[in-house]
Amino acid sequence: MPILTEPEAARDPRVTRSRAVILQATAELLIEAGFAGVTIEGVAERAGVAKTTIYRHWRTRSQLIFDAFESLMEPSAPRLTSGNLRADLIYALRGLIRGLTVSRWAPAVSALIEAGDRDPEVSRLVHDFLVERMAPFHHAIQEAVERGELAKDVDIDASLNMLTGPIYYRRLVSREPLAESFAERVVDQFLRGAATRREEPAR
Amino acid sequence: MPILTEPEAARDPRVTRSRAVILQATAELLIEAGFAGVTIEGVAERAGVAKTTIYRHWRTRSQLIFDAFESLMEPSAPRLTSGNLRADLIYALRGLIRGLTVSRWAPAVSALIEAGDRDPEVSRLVHDFLVERMAPFHHAIQEAVERGELAKDVDIDASLNMLTGPIYYRRLVSREPLAESFAERVVDQFLRGAATRREEPAR
Amino acid sequence: MPILTEPEAARDPRVTRSRAVILQATAELLIEAGFAGVTIEGVAERAGVAKTTIYRHWRTRSQLIFDAFESLMEPSAPRLTSGNLRADLIYALRGLIRGLTVSRWAPAVSALIEAGDRDPEVSRLVHDFLVERMAPFHHAIQEAVERGELAKDVDIDASLNMLTGPIYYRRLVSREPLAESFAERVVDQFLRGAATRREEPAR
Amino acid sequence: MPILTEPEAARDPRVTRSRAVILQATAELLIEAGFAGVTIEGVAERAGVAKTTIYRHWRTRSQLIFDAFESLMEPSAPRLTSGNLRADLIYALRGLIRGLTVSRWAPAVSALIEAGDRDPEVSRLVHDFLVERMAPFHHAIQEAVERGELAKDVDIDASLNMLTGPIYYRRLVSREPLAESFAERVVDQFLRGAATRREEPAR
DNA sequence: AAGTAATCGAGACGGTACGTCAAGTCTTCCT
DNA sequence: AGGAAGACTTGACGTACCGTCTCGATTACTT
């Protein structure tokens, strides 16, 4: 599912084949050596393809990397509909943590951030990509509000950022340890809030 | 305050002078052109210094960048002691948002992240740097707990990440708009919690 | 009048048309930018034709260039028959000098030499071409011998080379100034000979 | 004796060494494969030197080729002073013919012409080079005039061109066979003149 | 008039070489 | 003696053309 080029089927089968081997090679290099390890010449050699063929299909290295990254990803997580918000959020965050730490594509994550940093178009693609990936959280929270499980005045956008932000922060910025169990700590703190319950004591 | 080399006063005044002009040039390039814009040759030329001289003082580009970044920063924020937790947190987060978006060194931030990505030693330095920068939040929360303003069982580490994580996430990852007013939304959501008051959140 | 392909009339009008626009475009590029400026891709683009079409009709760039050059040339000079040898030779050499310096196709001349240098088949074509162009000189000299105006033992081949050689030499090799008046100097020196009249030259 | 760069002794022995191996490799390629066979990458590989090193010392391929050509040449021919003009001229022309056909550097000659064609600066160098090489002819003729062996009104410049021009013409342009014996034919025709003896030459 | 064959454009493909930039190393010069 | 200067090898950049190769889409010529 190419994103940066026309999505309709390529006529020339050579195109299809070239795109595939190039993305495959890029993804491998991405995982093995990160952003800096993805050189056009390296990709060309590993894919058994001429440099020009790569440039023919991708304008910038960043966009190639984005496409390769996307081809690595499993399809978007399913909607969370267990009806138990806490469990749903923890499940999803655990998935995110795994994705950022132990998954096949984990080593490619900072490369992607870096690509976004260099190429505004890629940064837009990343944004779109994340919005789509956030949808399950968004739905889960919205439904919980409708069920009365969450306060009606909950700030959904801030909430989304407060759930996933800490994960990304630890992975990319502070590089503190990031175990799956961190999911529960964030979700519980998120649900409970920090302030004491004058009327209703915390807990 | 050099971090990567012996902190005691350098004897040779030439060394002192070289270090200064190199850091100055690096910082300028960092701001103007980001991580990729900082080349050793570029720094050498702008600083009017030979490449060798740079390599003599810094082992890697990443460490040079870290040092330059640090020389850009104003000294750590003061302790927050207004006694009003919400106001303190908002004040601090606003500062962080400004730092990441409009400050002089804002353009250098992703360069720093990127440097951390390439050089584990730098990533450790960034971590230490952030821990120190986080101290005011840490104190503010701890004192609020002691004052009874925050629940005793508050998860301090998770909380710190939930306050600053969303900011970094928006700045570096999703690149959503990031206005100062976002500080209030995060702090309020953090304090209030998401769960409705009537029932206790699932535990 | 194609030389490198079957000279009989092409049946398909598409072929005729393609050949024409390609030669036209080649000639233009040849004049504008010389041998190195004639690239197959450039010709294709200027002619509004696919590269394949060019390769279909010419096996090598050199031969394309030769054909284009020939299409540029006016038909061979007429026989020189004024009966005055000196005037005839001067007239013809002046024409050659103009052709090599100020004519429309002058800029293409070294391209042609160069093409001959790379492609033996072209070099043969150039040779044939020159022989044909030399015919007027050849006749003029032969008739002058018959008229008794030139010595019977004149070395005709050497003479031809001694008349045109200096022109080409100045144009291609030494690049000394080459004015039309040079024609007279060469012809006079040629007729008169260098040796003094009193003694016979060494034999 | 470098011509295109400062003639004073290079300080850094690395420079001297680099120049030498590069010129050597260029000369070899020039002889083996002509102008088109001299690629910077090819020279670099054969010389065991980095491309950048070549670009550091020569601005263009043409100038590199000229320098290599010059390093190939034996020093200029000695003055011709046998006192016998005919013998002297024949001797010199035979040398030229050998140089253009069977010498070590013969295959490089058209490359040099081609280089001159692309780079005006090289064409100037070639001109200067030829003027110097022509000096022996020039002297021989002048002295013969003084000795009364040649007519006082001989056109020296035209004569020079009429002696060497035919050789170059056959070698580069018409590519007719070019044996050493051609030297005599040219010299004799040159001395004797074409016009019949009975009357004074046409005029 | 229909069918088939020649010819076309478009452009992907694997290549080679270009000339440039920057990396990090190493040698020489100079004070 | 040690710093500055800068030559060196290396490797990648992105571009231009090369000559070959599918791939339909027109023609043009049979029959």
Tab-separated table of C-alpha atoms in Angstrom, chain D residues 1-173:
chain	number	residue	atom	x	y	z
D	1	MET	CA	57.488	20.403	-15.161
D	2	PRO	CA	53.883	21.183	-14.370
D	3	ILE	CA	52.361	23.787	-16.560
D	4	LEU	CA	48.935	24.277	-15.184
D	5	THR	CA	49.930	24.735	-11.600
D	6	GLU	CA	52.534	26.763	-9.824
D	7	PRO	CA	55.842	25.757	-11.277
D	8	GLU	CA	57.808	26.324	-8.100
D	9	ALA	CA	58.647	23.217	-6.146
D	10	ALA	CA	55.720	21.776	-4.247
D	11	ARG	CA	56.417	21.827	-0.548
D	12	ASP	CA	54.526	18.796	0.527
D	13	PRO	CA	56.135	15.637	-0.829
D	14	ARG	CA	52.688	14.011	-0.862
D	15	VAL	CA	51.673	16.497	-3.494
D	16	THR	CA	54.653	15.654	-5.646
D	17	ARG	CA	53.990	11.990	-5.359
D	18	SER	CA	50.260	12.318	-6.061
D	19	ARG	CA	50.871	14.429	-9.144
D	20	ALA	CA	53.322	11.915	-10.473
D	21	VAL	CA	51.180	8.815	-10.130
D	22	ILE	CA	48.145	10.627	-11.458
D	23	LEU	CA	49.948	11.847	-14.561
D	24	GLN	CA	51.388	8.403	-15.093
D	25	ALA	CA	47.982	6.759	-14.882
D	26	THR	CA	46.392	9.381	-17.108
D	27	ALA	CA	49.082	8.956	-19.751
D	28	GLU	CA	48.589	5.228	-19.776
D	29	LEU	CA	44.857	5.491	-20.158
D	30	LEU	CA	45.269	8.168	-22.788
D	31	ILE	CA	47.414	5.869	-24.886
D	32	GLU	CA	45.259	2.848	-24.317
D	33	ALA	CA	41.872	4.351	-24.785
D	34	GLY	CA	42.049	7.955	-25.955
D	35	PHE	CA	40.186	10.971	-24.650
D	36	ALA	CA	36.970	9.174	-23.893
D	37	GLY	CA	38.910	6.483	-22.091
D	38	VAL	CA	40.288	8.922	-19.571
D	39	THR	CA	37.721	9.095	-16.827
D	40	ILE	CA	38.520	10.649	-13.515
D	41	GLU	CA	37.361	7.536	-11.754
D	42	GLY	CA	39.488	5.367	-13.973
D	43	VAL	CA	42.555	7.491	-13.388
D	44	ALA	CA	41.906	7.519	-9.663
D	45	GLU	CA	41.635	3.778	-9.525
D	46	ARG	CA	44.682	3.106	-11.624
D	47	ALA	CA	46.730	5.644	-9.734
D	48	GLY	CA	45.541	4.302	-6.415
D	49	VAL	CA	44.414	7.746	-5.450
D	50	ALA	CA	41.135	9.331	-4.416
D	51	LYS	CA	39.070	11.229	-6.960
D	52	THR	CA	39.184	14.285	-4.778
D	53	THR	CA	42.932	14.332	-4.965
D	54	ILE	CA	42.709	14.641	-8.715
D	55	TYR	CA	40.183	17.441	-8.501
D	56	ARG	CA	42.404	19.172	-6.004
D	57	HIS	CA	45.158	19.481	-8.577
D	58	TRP	CA	43.353	19.863	-11.908
D	59	ARG	CA	40.268	21.880	-12.517
D	60	THR	CA	39.203	20.029	-15.650
D	61	ARG	CA	39.783	16.756	-17.335
D	62	SER	CA	41.152	18.570	-20.348
D	63	GLN	CA	43.912	20.160	-18.367
D	64	LEU	CA	44.814	16.914	-16.748
D	65	ILE	CA	45.052	15.385	-20.190
D	66	PHE	CA	47.228	18.172	-21.448
D	67	ASP	CA	49.612	17.799	-18.559
D	68	ALA	CA	49.754	14.068	-19.011
D	69	PHE	CA	50.417	14.512	-22.692
D	70	GLU	CA	53.216	16.888	-22.017
D	71	SER	CA	54.784	14.542	-19.544
D	72	LEU	CA	54.757	11.942	-22.306
D	73	MET	CA	56.619	14.032	-24.810
D	74	GLU	CA	60.333	14.023	-25.218
D	75	PRO	CA	61.878	17.485	-25.024
D	76	SER	CA	61.600	19.698	-28.054
D	77	ALA	CA	63.568	18.724	-31.130
D	78	PRO	CA	66.997	20.307	-31.434
D	79	ARG	CA	67.673	23.092	-33.888
D	80	LEU	CA	68.255	21.938	-37.404
D	81	THR	CA	71.639	23.124	-38.496
D	82	SER	CA	72.993	20.735	-41.039
D	83	GLY	CA	73.124	23.571	-43.539
D	84	ASN	CA	71.202	21.490	-46.025
D	85	LEU	CA	67.674	22.842	-45.915
D	86	ARG	CA	65.997	20.021	-47.765
D	87	ALA	CA	67.589	17.400	-45.558
D	88	ASP	CA	66.755	19.369	-42.438
D	89	LEU	CA	63.116	19.790	-43.343
D	90	ILE	CA	62.725	16.171	-44.319
D	91	TYR	CA	64.368	15.073	-41.113
D	92	ALA	CA	62.034	17.214	-39.051
D	93	LEU	CA	58.907	16.197	-40.923
D	94	ARG	CA	59.801	12.552	-40.658
D	95	GLY	CA	60.043	13.076	-36.937
D	96	LEU	CA	56.617	14.668	-36.914
D	97	ILE	CA	55.125	11.850	-38.915
D	98	ARG	CA	56.597	9.275	-36.607
D	99	GLY	CA	55.308	11.252	-33.660
D	100	LEU	CA	51.807	11.291	-35.068
D	101	THR	CA	51.688	7.687	-36.183
D	102	VAL	CA	53.983	5.287	-34.418
D	103	SER	CA	55.277	7.028	-31.325
D	104	ARG	CA	54.277	6.103	-27.856
D	105	TRP	CA	52.111	9.184	-27.613
D	106	ALA	CA	50.562	8.989	-31.064
D	107	PRO	CA	47.277	7.560	-29.794
D	108	ALA	CA	47.009	10.523	-27.458
D	109	VAL	CA	47.165	13.125	-30.198
D	110	SER	CA	43.538	13.273	-31.105
D	111	ALA	CA	42.678	13.246	-27.450
D	112	LEU	CA	44.696	16.404	-27.147
D	113	ILE	CA	42.938	18.016	-30.078
D	114	GLU	CA	39.658	17.053	-28.514
D	115	ALA	CA	40.694	18.498	-25.171
D	116	GLY	CA	41.549	21.727	-26.916
D	117	ASP	CA	38.170	21.674	-28.479
D	118	ARG	CA	36.400	21.593	-25.164
D	119	ASP	CA	38.553	23.821	-23.091
D	120	PRO	CA	39.798	27.108	-24.508
D	121	GLU	CA	42.521	27.258	-21.937
D	122	VAL	CA	43.865	23.947	-23.151
D	123	SER	CA	43.612	25.106	-26.719
D	124	ARG	CA	45.845	28.024	-25.799
D	125	LEU	CA	48.303	25.668	-24.194
D	126	VAL	CA	48.321	23.504	-27.283
D	127	HIS	CA	48.959	26.552	-29.393
D	128	ASP	CA	51.892	27.606	-27.260
D	129	PHE	CA	53.189	24.098	-27.302
D	130	LEU	CA	53.057	23.938	-31.071
D	131	VAL	CA	54.716	27.294	-31.525
D	132	GLU	CA	57.611	26.050	-29.489
D	133	ARG	CA	57.753	22.833	-31.477
D	134	MET	CA	57.702	24.798	-34.686
D	135	ALA	CA	60.741	26.816	-33.759
D	136	PRO	CA	63.233	24.502	-35.495
D	137	PHE	CA	61.324	24.809	-38.771
D	138	HIS	CA	61.162	28.509	-38.327
D	139	HIS	CA	64.878	28.816	-37.772
D	140	ALA	CA	65.778	26.494	-40.600
D	141	ILE	CA	63.739	28.510	-43.049
D	142	GLN	CA	64.990	31.844	-41.811
D	143	GLU	CA	68.578	30.784	-42.070
D	144	ALA	CA	68.013	29.365	-45.535
D	145	VAL	CA	66.657	32.737	-46.564
D	146	GLU	CA	69.713	34.395	-45.139
D	147	ARG	CA	71.952	31.933	-46.946
D	148	GLY	CA	70.088	32.816	-50.161
D	149	GLU	CA	68.847	29.276	-50.495
D	150	LEU	CA	65.254	30.406	-50.206
D	151	ALA	CA	63.583	33.337	-51.893
D	152	LYS	CA	63.615	36.524	-49.854
D	153	ASP	CA	59.892	36.972	-50.246
D	154	VAL	CA	58.980	33.551	-48.891
D	155	ASP	CA	55.902	33.657	-46.642
D	156	ILE	CA	57.284	32.039	-43.547
D	157	ASP	CA	54.045	31.513	-41.643
D	158	ALA	CA	52.233	30.095	-44.613
D	159	SER	CA	55.244	27.924	-45.319
D	160	LEU	CA	55.270	26.446	-41.870
D	161	ASN	CA	51.621	25.601	-42.208
D	162	MET	CA	52.187	24.155	-45.651
D	163	LEU	CA	54.868	21.859	-44.328
D	164	THR	CA	53.193	20.499	-41.240
D	165	GLY	CA	49.560	21.125	-42.174
D	166	PRO	CA	49.429	18.278	-44.700
D	167	ILE	CA	50.741	15.852	-42.092
D	168	TYR	CA	48.155	16.794	-39.488
D	169	TYR	CA	45.465	16.857	-42.130
D	170	ARG	CA	46.149	13.296	-43.171
D	171	ARG	CA	46.441	12.095	-39.625
D	172	LEU	CA	43.412	13.790	-38.137
D	173	VAL	CA	41.055	14.728	-40.901
